Tab-separated table of C-alpha atoms in Angstrom:
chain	number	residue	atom	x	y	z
H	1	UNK	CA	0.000	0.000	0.000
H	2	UNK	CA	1.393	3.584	-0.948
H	3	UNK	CA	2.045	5.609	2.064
H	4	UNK	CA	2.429	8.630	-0.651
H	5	UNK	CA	0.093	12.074	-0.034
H	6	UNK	CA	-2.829	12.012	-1.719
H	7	UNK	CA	-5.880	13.548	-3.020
H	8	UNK	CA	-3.941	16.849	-2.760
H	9	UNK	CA	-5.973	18.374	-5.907
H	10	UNK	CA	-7.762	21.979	-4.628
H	11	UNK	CA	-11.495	21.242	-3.819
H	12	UNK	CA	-14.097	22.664	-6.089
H	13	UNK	CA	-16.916	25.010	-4.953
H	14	UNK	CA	-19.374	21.741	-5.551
H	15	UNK	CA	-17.414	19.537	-3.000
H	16	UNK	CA	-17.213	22.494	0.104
H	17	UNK	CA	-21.026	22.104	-0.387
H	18	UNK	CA	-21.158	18.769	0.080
H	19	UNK	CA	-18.894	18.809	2.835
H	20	UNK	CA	-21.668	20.964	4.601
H	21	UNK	CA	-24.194	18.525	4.055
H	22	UNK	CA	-21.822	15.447	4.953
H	23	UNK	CA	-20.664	16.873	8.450
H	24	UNK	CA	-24.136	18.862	9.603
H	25	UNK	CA	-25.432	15.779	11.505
H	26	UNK	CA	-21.732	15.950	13.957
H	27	UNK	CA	-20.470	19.761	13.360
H	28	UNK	CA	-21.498	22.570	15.329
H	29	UNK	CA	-22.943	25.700	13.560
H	30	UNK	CA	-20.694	28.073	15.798
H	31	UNK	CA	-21.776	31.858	16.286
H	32	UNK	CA	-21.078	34.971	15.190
H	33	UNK	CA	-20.022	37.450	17.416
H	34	UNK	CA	-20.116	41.324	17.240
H	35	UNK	CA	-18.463	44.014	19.352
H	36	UNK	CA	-18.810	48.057	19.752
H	37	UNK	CA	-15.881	48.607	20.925
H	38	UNK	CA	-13.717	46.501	18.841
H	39	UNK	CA	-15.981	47.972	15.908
H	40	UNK	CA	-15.139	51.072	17.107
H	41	UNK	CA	-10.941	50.716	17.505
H	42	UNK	CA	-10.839	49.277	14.142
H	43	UNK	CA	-12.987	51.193	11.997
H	44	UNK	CA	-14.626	48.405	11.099
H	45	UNK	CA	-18.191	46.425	11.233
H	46	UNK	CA	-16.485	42.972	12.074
H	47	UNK	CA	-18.018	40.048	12.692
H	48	UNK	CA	-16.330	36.906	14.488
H	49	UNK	CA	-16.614	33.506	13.923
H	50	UNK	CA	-16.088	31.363	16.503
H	51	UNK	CA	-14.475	28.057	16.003
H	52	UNK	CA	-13.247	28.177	19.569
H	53	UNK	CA	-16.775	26.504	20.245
H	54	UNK	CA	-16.584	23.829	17.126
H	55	UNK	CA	-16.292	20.411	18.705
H	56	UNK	CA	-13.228	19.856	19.836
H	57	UNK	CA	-12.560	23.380	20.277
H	58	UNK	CA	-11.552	24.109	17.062
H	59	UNK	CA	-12.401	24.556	12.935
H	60	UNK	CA	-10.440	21.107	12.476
H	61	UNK	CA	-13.216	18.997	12.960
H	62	UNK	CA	-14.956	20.382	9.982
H	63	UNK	CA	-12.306	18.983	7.712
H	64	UNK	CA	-11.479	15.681	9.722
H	65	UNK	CA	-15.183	15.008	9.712
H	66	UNK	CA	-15.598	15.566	6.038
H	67	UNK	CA	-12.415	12.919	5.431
H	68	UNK	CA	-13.775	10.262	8.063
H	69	UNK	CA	-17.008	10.391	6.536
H	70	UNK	CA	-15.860	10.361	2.793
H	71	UNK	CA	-14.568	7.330	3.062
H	72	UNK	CA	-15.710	3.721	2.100
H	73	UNK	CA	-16.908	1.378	4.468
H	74	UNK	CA	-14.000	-1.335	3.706
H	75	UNK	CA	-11.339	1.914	4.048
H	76	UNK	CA	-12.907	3.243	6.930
H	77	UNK	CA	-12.673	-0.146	9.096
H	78	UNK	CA	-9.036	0.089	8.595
H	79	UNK	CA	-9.034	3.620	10.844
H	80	UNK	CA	-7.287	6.864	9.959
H	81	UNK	CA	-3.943	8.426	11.042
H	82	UNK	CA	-2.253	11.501	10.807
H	83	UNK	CA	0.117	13.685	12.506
H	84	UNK	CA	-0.484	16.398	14.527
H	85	UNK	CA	0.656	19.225	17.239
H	86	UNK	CA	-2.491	19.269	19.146
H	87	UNK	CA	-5.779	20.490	16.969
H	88	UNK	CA	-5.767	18.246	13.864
H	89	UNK	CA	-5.069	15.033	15.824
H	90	UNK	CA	-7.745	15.685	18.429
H	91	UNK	CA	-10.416	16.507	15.504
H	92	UNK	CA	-9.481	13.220	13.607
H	93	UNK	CA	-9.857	10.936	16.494
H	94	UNK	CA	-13.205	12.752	17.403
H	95	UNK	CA	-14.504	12.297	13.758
H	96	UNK	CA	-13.213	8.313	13.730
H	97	UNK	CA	-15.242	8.482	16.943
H	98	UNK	CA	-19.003	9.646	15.286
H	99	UNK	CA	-17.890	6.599	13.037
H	100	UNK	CA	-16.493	4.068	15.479
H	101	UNK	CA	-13.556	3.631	14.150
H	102	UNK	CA	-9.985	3.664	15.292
H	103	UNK	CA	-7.782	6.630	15.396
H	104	UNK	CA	-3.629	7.160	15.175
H	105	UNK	CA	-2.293	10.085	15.892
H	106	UNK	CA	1.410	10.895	15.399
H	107	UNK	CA	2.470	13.870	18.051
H	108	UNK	CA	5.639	15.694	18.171
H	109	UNK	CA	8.146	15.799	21.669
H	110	UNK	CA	6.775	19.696	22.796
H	111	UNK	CA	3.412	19.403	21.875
H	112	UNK	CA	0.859	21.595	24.074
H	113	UNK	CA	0.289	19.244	27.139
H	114	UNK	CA	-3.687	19.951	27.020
H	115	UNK	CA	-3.836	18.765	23.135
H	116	UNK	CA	-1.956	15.869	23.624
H	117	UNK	CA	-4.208	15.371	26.755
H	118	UNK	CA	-7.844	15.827	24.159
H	119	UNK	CA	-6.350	13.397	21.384
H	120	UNK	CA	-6.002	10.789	24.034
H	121	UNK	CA	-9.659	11.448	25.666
H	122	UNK	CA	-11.128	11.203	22.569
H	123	UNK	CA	-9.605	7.541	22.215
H	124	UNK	CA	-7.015	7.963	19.608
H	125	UNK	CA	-3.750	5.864	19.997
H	126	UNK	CA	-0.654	7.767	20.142
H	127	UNK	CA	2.742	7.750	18.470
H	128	UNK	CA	5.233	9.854	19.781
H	129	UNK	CA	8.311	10.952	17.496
H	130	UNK	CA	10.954	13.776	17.722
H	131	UNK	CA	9.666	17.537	16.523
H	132	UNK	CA	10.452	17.572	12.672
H	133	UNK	CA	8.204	17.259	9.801
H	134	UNK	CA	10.603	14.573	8.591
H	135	UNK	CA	10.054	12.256	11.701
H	136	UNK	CA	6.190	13.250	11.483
H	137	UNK	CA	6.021	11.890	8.192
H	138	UNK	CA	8.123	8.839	8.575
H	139	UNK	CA	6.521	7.746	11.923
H	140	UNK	CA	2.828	8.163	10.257
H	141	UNK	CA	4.147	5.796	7.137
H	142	UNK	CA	5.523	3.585	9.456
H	143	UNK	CA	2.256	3.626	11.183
H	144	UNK	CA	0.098	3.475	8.140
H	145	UNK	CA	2.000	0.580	6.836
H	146	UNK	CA	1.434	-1.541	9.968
H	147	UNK	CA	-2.197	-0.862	10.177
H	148	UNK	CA	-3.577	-0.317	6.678
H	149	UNK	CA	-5.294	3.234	8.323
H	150	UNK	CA	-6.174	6.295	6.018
H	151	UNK	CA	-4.006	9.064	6.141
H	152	UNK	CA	-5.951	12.323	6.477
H	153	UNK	CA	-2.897	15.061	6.207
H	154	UNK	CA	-3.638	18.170	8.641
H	155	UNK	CA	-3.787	20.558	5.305
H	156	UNK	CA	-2.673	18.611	2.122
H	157	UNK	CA	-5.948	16.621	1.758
H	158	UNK	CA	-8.873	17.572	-0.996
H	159	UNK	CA	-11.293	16.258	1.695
H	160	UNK	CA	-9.760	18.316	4.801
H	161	UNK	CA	-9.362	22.074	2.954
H	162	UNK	CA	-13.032	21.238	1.915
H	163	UNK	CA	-14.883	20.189	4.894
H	164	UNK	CA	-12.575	23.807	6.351
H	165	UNK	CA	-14.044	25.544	3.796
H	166	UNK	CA	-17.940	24.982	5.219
H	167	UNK	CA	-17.062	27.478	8.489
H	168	UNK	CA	-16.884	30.354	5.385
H	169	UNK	CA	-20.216	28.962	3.759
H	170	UNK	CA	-21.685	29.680	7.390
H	171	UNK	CA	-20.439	33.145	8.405
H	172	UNK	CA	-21.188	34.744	5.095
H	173	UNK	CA	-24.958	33.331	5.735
H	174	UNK	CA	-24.918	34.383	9.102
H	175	UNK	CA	-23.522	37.857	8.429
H	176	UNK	CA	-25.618	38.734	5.418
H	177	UNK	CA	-22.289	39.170	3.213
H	178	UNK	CA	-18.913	40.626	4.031
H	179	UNK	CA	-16.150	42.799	1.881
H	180	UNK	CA	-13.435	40.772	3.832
H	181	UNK	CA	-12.431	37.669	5.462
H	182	UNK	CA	-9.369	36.852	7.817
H	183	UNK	CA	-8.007	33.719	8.413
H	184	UNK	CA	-4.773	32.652	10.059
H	185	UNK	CA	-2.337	31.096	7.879
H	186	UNK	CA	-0.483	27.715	8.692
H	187	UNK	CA	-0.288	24.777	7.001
H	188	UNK	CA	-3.307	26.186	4.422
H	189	UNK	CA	-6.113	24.100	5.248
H	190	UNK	CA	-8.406	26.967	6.200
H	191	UNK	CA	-7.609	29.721	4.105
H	192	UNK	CA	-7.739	27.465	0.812
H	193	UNK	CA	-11.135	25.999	1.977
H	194	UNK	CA	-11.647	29.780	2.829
H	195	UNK	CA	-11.045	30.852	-0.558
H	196	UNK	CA	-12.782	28.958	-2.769
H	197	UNK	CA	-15.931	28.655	-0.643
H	198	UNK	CA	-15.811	32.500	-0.668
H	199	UNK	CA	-15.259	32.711	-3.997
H	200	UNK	CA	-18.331	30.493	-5.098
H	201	UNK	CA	-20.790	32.835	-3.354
H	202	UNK	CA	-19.104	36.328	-4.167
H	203	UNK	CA	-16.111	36.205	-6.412
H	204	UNK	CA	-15.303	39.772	-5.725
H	205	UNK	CA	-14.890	39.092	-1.845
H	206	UNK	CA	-11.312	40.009	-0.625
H	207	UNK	CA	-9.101	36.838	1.432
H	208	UNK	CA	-6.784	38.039	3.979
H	209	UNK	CA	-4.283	36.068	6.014
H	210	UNK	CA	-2.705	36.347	9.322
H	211	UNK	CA	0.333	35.063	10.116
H	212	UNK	CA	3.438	35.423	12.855
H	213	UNK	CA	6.704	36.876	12.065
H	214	UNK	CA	8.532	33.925	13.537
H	215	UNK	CA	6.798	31.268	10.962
H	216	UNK	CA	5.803	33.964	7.550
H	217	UNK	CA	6.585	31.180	4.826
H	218	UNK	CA	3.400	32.104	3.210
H	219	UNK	CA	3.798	36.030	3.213
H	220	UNK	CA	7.317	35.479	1.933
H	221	UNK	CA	5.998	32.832	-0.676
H	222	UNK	CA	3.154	35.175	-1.606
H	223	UNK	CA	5.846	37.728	-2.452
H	224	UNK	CA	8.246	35.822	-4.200
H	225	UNK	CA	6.027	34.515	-6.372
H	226	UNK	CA	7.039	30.496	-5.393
H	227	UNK	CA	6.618	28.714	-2.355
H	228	UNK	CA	9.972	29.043	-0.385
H	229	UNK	CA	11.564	25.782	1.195
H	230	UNK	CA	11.454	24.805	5.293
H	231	UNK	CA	12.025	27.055	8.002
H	232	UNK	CA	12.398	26.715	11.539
H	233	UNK	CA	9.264	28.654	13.368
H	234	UNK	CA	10.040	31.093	16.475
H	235	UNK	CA	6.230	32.290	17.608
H	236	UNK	CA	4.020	31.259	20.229
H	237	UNK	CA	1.541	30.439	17.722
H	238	UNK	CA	1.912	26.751	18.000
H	239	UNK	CA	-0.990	25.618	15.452
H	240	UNK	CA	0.359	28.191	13.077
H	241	UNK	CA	4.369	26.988	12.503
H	242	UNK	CA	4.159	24.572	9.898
H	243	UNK	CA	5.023	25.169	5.993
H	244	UNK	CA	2.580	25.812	3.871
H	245	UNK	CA	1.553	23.202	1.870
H	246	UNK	CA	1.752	22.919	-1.627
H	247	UNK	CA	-1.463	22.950	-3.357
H	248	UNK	CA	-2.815	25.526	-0.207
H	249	UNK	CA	-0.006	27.642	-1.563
H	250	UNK	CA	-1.572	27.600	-5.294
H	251	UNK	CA	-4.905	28.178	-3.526
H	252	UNK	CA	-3.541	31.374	-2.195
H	253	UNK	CA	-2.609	32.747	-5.363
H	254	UNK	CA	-5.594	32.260	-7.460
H	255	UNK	CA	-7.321	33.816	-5.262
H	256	UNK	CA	-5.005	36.581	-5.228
H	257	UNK	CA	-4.700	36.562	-0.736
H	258	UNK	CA	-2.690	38.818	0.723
H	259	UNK	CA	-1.100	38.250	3.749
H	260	UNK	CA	0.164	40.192	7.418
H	261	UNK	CA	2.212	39.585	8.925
H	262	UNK	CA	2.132	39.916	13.154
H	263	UNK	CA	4.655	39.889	16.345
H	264	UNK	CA	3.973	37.589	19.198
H	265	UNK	CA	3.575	40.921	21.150
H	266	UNK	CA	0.548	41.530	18.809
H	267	UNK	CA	-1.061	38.660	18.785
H	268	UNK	CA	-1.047	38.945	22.794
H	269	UNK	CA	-2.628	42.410	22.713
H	270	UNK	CA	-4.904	40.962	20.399
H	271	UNK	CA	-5.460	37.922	22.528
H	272	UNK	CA	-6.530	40.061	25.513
H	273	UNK	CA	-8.426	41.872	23.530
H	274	UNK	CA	-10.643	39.504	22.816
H	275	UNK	CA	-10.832	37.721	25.939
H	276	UNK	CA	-11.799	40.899	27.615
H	277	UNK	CA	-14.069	42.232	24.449
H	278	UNK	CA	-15.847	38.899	23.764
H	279	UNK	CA	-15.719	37.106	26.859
H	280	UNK	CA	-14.135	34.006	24.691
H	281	UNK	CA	-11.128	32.092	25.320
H	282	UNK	CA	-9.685	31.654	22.070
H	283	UNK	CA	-5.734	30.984	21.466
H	284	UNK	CA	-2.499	32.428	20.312
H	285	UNK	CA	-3.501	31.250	16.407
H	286	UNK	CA	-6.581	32.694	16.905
H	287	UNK	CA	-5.982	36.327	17.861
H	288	UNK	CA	-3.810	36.632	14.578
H	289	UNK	CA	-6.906	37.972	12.850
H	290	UNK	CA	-7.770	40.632	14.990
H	291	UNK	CA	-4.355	41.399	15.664
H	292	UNK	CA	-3.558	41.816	11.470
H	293	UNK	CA	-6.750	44.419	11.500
H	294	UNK	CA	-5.256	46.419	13.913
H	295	UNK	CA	-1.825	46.408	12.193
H	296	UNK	CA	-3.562	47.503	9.206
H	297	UNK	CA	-6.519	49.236	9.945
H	298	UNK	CA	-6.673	51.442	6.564
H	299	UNK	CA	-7.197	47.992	4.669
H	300	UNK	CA	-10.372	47.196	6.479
H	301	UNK	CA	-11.423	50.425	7.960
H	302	UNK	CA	-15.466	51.706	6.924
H	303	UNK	CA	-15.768	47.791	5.769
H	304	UNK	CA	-17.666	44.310	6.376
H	305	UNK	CA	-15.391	42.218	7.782
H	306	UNK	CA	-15.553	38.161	8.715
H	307	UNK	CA	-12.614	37.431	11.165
H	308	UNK	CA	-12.283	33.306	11.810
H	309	UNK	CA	-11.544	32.715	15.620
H	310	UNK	CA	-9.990	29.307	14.846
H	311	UNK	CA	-9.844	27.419	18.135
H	312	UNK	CA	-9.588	28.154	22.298
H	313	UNK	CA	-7.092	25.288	22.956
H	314	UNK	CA	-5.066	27.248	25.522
H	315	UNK	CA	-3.158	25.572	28.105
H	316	UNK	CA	-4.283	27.118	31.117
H	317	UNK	CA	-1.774	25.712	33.614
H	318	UNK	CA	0.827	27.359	31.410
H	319	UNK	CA	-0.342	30.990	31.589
H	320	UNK	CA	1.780	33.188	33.793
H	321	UNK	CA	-0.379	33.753	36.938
């Protein structure tokens, strides 16, 4: 059996619709939150969407759900398995879950002590290796090889950037259409599925990514014209410091996104912000957004804006207090 990626073609517009309809009997239709204040110290009407409250905490399940439930019923006996930091892993082994099938989950030495902690409660088996995307890779072939599972790749999956794409589908129905939306950038899962579900309801809607200083691979991709090669990530946005991937990163430029770039001190500011504004506990990854429209206020100012909150994983024991 191939242990190769696949099924890394771009969705189409057709498929983030029937992701919706696949994964609305198990995914949460999360709110949309507004805010004077914030309104009023960006100049502009923004409107939140808040993954934080998905299931499992965060917009991963969307896509995890849409791959668990794509699959056969021979396929899907055989389990999934993936690697992940924290989010991806704990959506995939909820999804296998709604299905009753089993779950591996690859996680990295370092990984956020609460994620690891959800991945296990939600009855995944876990496979430690060291913290590179090499070792990731190699210990979720070796894994795949010994089991026969699916792999469902965090971001490089047709099925994944898909089922990501529905949370758009939802906020521009909830909002009554937007000018603008923000999504953090990482791996690419969520702004691809971003950008063409966007795109099939208003073409002339403007994408926007967030993303830290220490891991900007797609801002410095975006304007070099090519993807550039591997980094090593220095943020506290944990979910945010993988490379993009490959097909996300063609995703990105045909719909023309434009990226900011944020400090960890911003995304902080940001992050208080919207604990204190909101009452929401979302994390580092999360406050990106809000902390990109601040940066750059005369990009969004006097316009409709859709900002995706994109989880509340924080590790609480880890905060300074």
């Amino acid at each position: 059996m191939s242990v190769s990626l696949h099924r890394v073609a771009l969705p189409t517009f057709a498929q983030v619709q029937e992701a919706a309809a696949r994964i609305a009997p198990y995914a949460v239709v999360t709110p949309v939150l507004r805010n004077v204040v914030l309104n009023t110290l960006t100049g502009a009407d923004l409107y939140f969407k808040c993954e934080n409250l998905q299931r499992g905490g965060a917009f991963k399940f969307r896509g995890a759900c849409n791959a668990v439930w794509s699959m056969d019923d021979e396929q899907a006996a055989r389990g999934v398995v993936t690697h992940s930091s924290g989010n991806h892993g704990n959506a995939l082994a909820l999804a296998a879950a709604t299905r009753g099938i089993p779950a591996h989950v690859v996680v990295p030495d370092g990984a956020v002590r609460t994620k690891l902690a959800a991945i296990e409660r939600a009855g995944a088996i876990l496979h430690r290796c060291e913290a590179t995307q090499a070792a990731r890779e190699a210990k979720a072939a070796e894994v795949q090889r010994a089991t026969g599972a699916e792999l469902v790749h965090p971001f490089e999956d047709t099925r994944v950037m898909a089922g990501q794409g529905t949370a758009v589908l939802e906020l521009l129905e909830q909002s009554g259409g937007l000018d603008v939306v923000v999504t953090p950038i990482g791996g690419g899962g969520l702004i691809a599925g971003t950008s063409i579900a966007a795109h099939g309801i208003a073409p002339q809607l403007q994408i926007h990514g967030a993303e830290p200083m220490g891991a900007d691979d797609a801002a410095r991709s975006l304007a070099a014209g090519t993807r550039v090669g591997p980094f090593v990530p220095d943020t506290i946005c944990d979910g945010l410091r993988t490379l993009v991937g490959a097909a996300n990163f063609d995703a990105l430029q045909m719909h023309r996104v434009e990226a900011t770039t944020v400090s960890d001190a911003e995304v902080i500011a940001a992050m208080k912000l919207l604990w204190n504004e909101l009452k929401l506990v979302v994390e580092t990854s999360s406050a990106t957004v809000l902390a990109a429209v601040l940066k750059r206020p005369e990009l969004f100012r006097g316009r409709r804006v859709g900002l995706v909150l994109s989880g509340g994983n924080v590790d609480i024991e880890a905060l300074p207090w």
